[in-house]
PDB file of C-alpha atoms in Angstrom:
ATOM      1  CA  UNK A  25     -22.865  -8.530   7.894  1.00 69.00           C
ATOM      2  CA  UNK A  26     -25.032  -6.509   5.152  1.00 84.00           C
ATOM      3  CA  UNK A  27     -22.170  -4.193   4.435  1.00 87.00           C
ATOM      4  CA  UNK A  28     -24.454  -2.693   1.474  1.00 90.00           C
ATOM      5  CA  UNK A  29     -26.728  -1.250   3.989  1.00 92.00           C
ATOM      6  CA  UNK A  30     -26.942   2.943   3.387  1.00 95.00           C
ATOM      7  CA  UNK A  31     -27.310   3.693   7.074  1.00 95.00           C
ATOM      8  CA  UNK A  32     -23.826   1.739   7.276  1.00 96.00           C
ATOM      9  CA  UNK A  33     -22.149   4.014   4.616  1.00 96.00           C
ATOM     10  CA  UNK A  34     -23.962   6.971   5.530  1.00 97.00           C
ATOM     11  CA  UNK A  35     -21.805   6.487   9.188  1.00 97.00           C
ATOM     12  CA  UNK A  36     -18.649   6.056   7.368  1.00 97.00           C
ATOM     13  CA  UNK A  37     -19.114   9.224   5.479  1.00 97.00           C
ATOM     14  CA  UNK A  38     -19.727  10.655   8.534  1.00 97.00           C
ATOM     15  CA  UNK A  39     -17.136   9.693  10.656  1.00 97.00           C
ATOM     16  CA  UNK A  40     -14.780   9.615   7.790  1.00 97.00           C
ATOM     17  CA  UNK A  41     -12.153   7.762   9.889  1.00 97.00           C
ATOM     18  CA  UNK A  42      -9.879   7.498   6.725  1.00 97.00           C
ATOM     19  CA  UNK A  43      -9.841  11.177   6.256  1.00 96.00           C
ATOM     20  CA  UNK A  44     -11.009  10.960   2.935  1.00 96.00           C
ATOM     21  CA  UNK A  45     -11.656  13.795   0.238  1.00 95.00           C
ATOM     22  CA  UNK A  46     -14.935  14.323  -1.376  1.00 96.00           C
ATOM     23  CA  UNK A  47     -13.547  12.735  -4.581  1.00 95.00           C
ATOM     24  CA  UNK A  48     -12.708   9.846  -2.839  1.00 95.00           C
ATOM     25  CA  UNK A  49     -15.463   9.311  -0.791  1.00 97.00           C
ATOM     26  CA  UNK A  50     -17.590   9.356  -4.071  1.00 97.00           C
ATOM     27  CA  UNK A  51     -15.518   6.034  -5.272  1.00 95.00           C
ATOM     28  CA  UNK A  52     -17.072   4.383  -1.963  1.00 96.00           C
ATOM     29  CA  UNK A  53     -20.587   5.479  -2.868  1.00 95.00           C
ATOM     30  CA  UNK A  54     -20.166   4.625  -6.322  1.00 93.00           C
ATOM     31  CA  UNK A  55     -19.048   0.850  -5.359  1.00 93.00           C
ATOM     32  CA  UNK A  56     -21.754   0.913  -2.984  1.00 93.00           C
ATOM     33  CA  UNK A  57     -24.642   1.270  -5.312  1.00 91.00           C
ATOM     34  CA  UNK A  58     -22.779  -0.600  -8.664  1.00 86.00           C
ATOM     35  CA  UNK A  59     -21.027  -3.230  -6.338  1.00 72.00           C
ATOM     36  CA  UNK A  60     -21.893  -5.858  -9.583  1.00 64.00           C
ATOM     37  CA  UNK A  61     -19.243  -4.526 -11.806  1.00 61.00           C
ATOM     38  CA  UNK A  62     -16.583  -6.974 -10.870  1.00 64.00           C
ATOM     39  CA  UNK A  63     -13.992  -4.804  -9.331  1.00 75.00           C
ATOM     40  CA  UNK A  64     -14.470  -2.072  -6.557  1.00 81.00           C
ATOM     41  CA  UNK A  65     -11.807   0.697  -5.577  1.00 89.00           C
ATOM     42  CA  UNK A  66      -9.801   0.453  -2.717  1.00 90.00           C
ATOM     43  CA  UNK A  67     -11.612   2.663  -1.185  1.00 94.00           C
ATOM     44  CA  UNK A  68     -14.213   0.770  -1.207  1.00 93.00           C
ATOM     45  CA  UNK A  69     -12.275  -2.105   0.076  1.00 92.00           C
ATOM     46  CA  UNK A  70     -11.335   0.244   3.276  1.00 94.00           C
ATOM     47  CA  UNK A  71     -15.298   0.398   3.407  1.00 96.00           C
ATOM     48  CA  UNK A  72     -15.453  -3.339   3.808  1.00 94.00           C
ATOM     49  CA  UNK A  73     -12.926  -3.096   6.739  1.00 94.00           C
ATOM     50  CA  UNK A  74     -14.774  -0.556   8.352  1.00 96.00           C
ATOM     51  CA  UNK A  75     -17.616  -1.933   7.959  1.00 95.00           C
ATOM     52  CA  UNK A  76     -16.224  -5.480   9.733  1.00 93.00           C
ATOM     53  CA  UNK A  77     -13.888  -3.805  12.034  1.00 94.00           C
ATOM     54  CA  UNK A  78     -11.166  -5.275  10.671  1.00 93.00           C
ATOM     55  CA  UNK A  79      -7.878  -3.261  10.576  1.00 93.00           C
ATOM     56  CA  UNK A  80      -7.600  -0.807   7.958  1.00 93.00           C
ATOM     57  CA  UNK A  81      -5.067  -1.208   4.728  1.00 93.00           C
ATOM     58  CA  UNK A  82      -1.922   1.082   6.354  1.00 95.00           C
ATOM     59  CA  UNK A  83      -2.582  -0.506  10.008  1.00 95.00           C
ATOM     60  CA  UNK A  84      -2.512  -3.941   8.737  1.00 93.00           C
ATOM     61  CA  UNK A  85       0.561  -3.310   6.515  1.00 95.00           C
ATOM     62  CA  UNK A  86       2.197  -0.831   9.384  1.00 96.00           C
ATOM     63  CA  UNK A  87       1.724  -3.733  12.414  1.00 95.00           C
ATOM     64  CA  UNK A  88       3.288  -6.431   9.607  1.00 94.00           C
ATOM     65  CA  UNK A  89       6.036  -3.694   9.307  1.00 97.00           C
ATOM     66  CA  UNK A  90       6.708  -2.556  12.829  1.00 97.00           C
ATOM     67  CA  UNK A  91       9.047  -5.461  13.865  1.00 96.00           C
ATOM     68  CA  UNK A  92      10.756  -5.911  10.369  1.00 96.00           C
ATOM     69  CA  UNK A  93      11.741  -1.806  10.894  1.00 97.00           C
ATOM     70  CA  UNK A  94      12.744  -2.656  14.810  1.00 96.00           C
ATOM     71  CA  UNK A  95      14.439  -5.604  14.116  1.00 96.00           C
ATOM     72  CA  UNK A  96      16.815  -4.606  11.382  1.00 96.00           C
ATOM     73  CA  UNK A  97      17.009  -1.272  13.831  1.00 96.00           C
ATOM     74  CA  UNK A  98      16.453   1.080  10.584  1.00 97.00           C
ATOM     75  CA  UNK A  99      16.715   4.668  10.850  1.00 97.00           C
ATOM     76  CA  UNK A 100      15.634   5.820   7.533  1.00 98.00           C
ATOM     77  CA  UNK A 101      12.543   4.589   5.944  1.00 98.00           C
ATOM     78  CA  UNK A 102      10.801   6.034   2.211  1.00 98.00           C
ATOM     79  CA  UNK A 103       7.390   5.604   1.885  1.00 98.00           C
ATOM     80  CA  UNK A 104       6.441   5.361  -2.027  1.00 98.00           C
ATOM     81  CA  UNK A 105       2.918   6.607  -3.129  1.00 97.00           C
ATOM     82  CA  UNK A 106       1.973   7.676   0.432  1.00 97.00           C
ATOM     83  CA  UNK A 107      -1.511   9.334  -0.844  1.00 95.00           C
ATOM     84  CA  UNK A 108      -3.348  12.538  -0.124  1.00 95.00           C
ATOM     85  CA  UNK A 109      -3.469  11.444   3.714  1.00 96.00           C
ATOM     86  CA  UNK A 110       0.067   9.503   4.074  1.00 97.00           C
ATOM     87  CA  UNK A 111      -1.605   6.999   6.865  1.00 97.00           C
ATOM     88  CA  UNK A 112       1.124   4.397   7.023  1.00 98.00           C
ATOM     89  CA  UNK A 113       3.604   6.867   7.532  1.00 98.00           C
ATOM     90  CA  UNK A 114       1.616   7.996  10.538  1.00 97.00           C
ATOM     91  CA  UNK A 115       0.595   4.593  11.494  1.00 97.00           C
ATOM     92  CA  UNK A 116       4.902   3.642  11.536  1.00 97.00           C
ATOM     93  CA  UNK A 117       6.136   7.249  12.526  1.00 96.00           C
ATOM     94  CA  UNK A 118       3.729   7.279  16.093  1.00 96.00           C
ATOM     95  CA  UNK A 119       4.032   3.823  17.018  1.00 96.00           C
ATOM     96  CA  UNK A 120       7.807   4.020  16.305  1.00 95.00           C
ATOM     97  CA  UNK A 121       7.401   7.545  18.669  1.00 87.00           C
ATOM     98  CA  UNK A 122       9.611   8.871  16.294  1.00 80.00           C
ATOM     99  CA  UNK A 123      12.422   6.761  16.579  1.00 91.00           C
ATOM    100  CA  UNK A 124      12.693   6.268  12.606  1.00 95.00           C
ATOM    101  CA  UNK A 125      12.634   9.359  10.020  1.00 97.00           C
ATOM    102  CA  UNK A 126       9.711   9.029   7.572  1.00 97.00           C
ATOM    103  CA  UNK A 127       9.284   9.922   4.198  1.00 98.00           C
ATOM    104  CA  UNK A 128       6.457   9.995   2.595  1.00 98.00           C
ATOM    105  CA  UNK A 129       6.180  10.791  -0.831  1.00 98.00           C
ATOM    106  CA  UNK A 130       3.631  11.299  -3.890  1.00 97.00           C
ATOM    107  CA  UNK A 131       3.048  13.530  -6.790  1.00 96.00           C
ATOM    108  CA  UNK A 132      -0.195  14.615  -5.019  1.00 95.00           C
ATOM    109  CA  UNK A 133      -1.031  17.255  -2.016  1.00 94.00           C
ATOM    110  CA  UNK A 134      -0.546  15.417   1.492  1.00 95.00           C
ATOM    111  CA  UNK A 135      -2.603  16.638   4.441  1.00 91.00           C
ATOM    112  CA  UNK A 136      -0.481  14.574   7.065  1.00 92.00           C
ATOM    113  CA  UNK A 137      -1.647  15.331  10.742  1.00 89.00           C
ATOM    114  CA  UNK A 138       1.902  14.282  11.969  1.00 90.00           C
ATOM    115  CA  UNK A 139       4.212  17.597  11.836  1.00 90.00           C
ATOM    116  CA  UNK A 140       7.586  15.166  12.112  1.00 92.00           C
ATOM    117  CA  UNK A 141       7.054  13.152   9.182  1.00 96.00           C
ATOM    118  CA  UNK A 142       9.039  14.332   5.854  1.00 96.00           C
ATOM    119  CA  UNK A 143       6.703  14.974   2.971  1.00 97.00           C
ATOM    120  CA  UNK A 144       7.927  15.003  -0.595  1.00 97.00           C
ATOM    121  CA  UNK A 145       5.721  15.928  -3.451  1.00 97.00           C
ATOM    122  CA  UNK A 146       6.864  14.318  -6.345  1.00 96.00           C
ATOM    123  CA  UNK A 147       6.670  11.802  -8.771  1.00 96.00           C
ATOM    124  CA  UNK A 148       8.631   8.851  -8.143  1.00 97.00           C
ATOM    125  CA  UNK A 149      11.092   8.313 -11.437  1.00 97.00           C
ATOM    126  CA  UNK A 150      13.160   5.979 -10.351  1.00 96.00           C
ATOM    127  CA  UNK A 151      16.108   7.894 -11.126  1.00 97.00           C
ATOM    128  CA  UNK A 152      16.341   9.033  -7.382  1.00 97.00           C
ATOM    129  CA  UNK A 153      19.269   8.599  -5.613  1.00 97.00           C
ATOM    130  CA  UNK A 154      17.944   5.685  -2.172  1.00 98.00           C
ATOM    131  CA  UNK A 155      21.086   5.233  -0.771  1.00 94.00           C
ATOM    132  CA  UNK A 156      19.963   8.042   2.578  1.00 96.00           C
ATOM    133  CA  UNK A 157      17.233   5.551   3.252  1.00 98.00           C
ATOM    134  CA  UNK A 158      17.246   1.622   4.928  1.00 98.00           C
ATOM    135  CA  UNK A 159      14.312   0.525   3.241  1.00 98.00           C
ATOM    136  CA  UNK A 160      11.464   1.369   0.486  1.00 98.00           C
ATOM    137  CA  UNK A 161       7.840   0.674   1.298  1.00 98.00           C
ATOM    138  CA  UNK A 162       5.021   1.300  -0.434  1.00 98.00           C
ATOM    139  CA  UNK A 163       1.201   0.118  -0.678  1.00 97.00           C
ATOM    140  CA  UNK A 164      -0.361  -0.207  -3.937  1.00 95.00           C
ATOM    141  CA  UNK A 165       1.504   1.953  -6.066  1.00 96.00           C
ATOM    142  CA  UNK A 166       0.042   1.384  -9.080  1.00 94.00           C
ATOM    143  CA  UNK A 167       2.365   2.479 -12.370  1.00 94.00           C
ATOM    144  CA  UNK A 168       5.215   2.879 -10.126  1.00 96.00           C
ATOM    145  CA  UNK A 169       5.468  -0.103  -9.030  1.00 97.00           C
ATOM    146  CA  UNK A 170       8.207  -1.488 -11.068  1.00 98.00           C
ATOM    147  CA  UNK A 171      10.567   1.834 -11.210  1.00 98.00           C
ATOM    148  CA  UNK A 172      10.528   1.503  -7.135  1.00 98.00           C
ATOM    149  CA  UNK A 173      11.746  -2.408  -7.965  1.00 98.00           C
ATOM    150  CA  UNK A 174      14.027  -1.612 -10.274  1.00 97.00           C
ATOM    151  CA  UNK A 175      15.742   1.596  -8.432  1.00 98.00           C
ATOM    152  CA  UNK A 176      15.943  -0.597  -5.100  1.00 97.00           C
ATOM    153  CA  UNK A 177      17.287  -3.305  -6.694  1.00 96.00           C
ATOM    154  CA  UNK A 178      19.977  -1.667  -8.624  1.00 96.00           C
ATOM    155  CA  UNK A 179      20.960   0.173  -5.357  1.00 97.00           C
ATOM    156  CA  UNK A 180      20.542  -2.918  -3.392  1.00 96.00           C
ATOM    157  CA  UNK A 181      17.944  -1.205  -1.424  1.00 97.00           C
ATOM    158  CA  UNK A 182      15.520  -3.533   1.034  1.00 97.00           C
ATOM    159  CA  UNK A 183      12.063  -2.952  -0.395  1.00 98.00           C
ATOM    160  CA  UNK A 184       8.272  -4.087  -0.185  1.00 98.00           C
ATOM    161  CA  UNK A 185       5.689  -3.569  -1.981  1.00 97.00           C
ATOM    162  CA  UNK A 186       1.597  -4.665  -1.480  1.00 96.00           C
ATOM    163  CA  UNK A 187       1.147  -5.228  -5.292  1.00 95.00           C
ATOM    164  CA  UNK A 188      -2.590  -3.505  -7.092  1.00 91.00           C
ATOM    165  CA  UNK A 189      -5.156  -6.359  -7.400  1.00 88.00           C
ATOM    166  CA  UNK A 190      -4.723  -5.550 -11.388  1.00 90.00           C
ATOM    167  CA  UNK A 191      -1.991  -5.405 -13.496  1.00 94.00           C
ATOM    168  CA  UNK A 192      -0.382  -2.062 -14.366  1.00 95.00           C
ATOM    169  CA  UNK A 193       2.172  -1.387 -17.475  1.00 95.00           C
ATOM    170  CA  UNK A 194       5.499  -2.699 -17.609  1.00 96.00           C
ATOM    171  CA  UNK A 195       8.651  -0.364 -18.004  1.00 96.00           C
ATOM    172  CA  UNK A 196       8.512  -1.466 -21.602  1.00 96.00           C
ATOM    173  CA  UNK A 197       4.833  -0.167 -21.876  1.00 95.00           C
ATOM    174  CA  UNK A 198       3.341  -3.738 -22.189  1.00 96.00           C
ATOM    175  CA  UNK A 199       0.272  -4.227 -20.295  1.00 96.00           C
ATOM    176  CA  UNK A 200      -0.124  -8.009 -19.130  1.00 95.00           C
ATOM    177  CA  UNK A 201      -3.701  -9.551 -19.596  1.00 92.00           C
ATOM    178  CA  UNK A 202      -4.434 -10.743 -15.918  1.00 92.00           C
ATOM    179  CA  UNK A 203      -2.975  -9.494 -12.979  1.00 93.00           C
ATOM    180  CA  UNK A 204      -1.151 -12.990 -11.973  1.00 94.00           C
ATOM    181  CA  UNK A 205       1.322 -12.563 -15.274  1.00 96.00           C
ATOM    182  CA  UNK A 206       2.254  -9.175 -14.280  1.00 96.00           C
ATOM    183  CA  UNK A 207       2.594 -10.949 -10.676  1.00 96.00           C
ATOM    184  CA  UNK A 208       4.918 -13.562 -12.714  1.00 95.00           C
ATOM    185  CA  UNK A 209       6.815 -11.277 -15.064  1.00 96.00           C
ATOM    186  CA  UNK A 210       7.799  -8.727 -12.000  1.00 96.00           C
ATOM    187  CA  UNK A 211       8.850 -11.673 -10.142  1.00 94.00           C
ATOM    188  CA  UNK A 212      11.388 -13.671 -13.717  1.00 94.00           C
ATOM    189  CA  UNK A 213      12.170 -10.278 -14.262  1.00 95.00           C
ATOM    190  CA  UNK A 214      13.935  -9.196 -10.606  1.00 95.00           C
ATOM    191  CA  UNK A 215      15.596 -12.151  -9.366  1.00 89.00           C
ATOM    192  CA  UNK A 216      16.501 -10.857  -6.173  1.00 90.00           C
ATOM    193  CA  UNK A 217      12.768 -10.857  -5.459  1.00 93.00           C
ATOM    194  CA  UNK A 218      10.819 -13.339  -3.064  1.00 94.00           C
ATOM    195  CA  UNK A 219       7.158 -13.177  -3.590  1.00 94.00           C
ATOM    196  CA  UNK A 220       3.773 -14.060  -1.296  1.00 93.00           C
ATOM    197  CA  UNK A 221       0.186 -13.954  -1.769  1.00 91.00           C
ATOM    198  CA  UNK A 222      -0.607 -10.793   1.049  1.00 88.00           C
ATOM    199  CA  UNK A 223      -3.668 -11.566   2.975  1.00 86.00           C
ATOM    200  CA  UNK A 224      -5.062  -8.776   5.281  1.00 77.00           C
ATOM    201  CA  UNK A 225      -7.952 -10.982   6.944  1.00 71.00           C
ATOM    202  CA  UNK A 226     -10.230  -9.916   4.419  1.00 80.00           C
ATOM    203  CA  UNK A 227      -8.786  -9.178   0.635  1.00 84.00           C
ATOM    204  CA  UNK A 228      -5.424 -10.517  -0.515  1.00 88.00           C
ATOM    205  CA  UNK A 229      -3.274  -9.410  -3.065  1.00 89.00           C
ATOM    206  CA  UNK A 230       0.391 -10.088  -4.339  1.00 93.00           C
ATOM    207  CA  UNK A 231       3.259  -9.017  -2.112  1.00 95.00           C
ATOM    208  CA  UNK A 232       7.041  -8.191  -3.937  1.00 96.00           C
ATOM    209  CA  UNK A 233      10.323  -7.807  -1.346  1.00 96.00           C
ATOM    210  CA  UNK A 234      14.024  -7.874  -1.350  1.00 95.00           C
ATOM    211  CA  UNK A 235      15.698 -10.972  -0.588  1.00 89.00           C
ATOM    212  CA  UNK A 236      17.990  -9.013   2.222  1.00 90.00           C
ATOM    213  CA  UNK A 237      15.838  -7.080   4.759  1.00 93.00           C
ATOM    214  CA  UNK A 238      12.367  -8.875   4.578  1.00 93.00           C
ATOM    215  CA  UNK A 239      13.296 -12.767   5.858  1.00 88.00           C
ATOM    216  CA  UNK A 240      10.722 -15.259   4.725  1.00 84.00           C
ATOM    217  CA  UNK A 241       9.824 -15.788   8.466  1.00 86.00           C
ATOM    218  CA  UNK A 242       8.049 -12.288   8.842  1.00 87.00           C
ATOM    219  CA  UNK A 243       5.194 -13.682   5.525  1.00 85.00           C
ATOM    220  CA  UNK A 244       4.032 -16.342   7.501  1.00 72.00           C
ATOM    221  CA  UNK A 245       0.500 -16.128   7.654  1.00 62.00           C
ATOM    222  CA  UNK A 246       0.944 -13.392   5.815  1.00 61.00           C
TER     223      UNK A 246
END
């Protein structure tokens, strides 16, 4: 498929199935027409799904979580970095029907179209207190990355987290050259971490989780 075809991305800004703002909907057009530049947002990558009808980012992620959540029969799940439109906390909350409480939280405004998820705007410090919740998820965090590591860790938190497709800084402020040492330094650096290469059918980036919570079986194929 031609997915740099305008008719193509003049439907997806149409239909706007991701619920996207203006802003971000400019980062897909942008991508579109400068696709050379060597990297594209993700929201241009959640063009490419569309465009292939492959699964979206949060469904993709939310179907890998669904059994982990049912299976460990959590109550209490934090979403980190949720975004403007908190999809993966929908995606989890409505095929869960409910059963799970739902956090999503970011430093931005959240237009969530589910009333019974919980939505926290704030920037995640690390310093917050995790202990109310069974696990920590989040999808591309960026900078926060490591503080949601870190906090979970040190209160022996489950957590996962889809790693950005390029490095971000370190805690100490050091920013690592390629994004496969800051793969390798968050990995030497948490040693309660297991680590997989995340493939969605389409992209793949690094995936970071807690030894207790996430068993190795559930990243096959991953």
């Amino acid at each position: 498929m031609d997915i740099y075809n305008e008719g193509l991305l003049n439907r997806f800004a149409v239909k706007n199935p991701l619920r996207f703002s203006e802003q971000r909907m400019a980062l897909v057009r942008r991508d579109f027409y400068n696709h050379k530049r060597g990297t594209v947002s993700d929201e241009f990558v959640d063009f490419v799904l569309w465009a292939e009808k492959l699964p979206a980012r949060h469904e993709h992620f939310g179907s890998f979580l669904l059994p982990i959540i049912r299976d460990n029969a959590w109550k209490s799940v934090l979403e980190v970095g949720c975004g403007e439109t908190a999809l993966l906390s929908e995606y989890l909350y409505q095929a869960l029907a409910g059963n799970v409480t739902i956090t999503a939280l970011d430093q931005c405004d959240i237009q969530c179209n589910v009333s019974g998820i919980n939505l926290v705007k704030q920037k995640f410090t690390g310093t917050e207190v995790l202990s109310g919740f069974n696990a920590v998820i989040a999808q591309e965090p960026c900078e926060a990355t490591e503080l949601i590591i870190k906090a979970c860790t040190e209160q022996n938190v489950p957590y996962c987290v889809i790693l950005c497709g390029v490095p971000h800084a370190r805690l100490s402020g050091l920013l690592d050259d390629d994004v496969y040492a800051w793969y390798a330094y968050l990995l030497s650096n948490y040693t309660n971490s297991q680590f997989t290469i995340w493939h969605n059918g389409r992209f793949s980036s690094g995936c970071i989780y807690s030894e207790h919570g996430f068993d190795r079986k559930y990243f096959q194929g991953t």
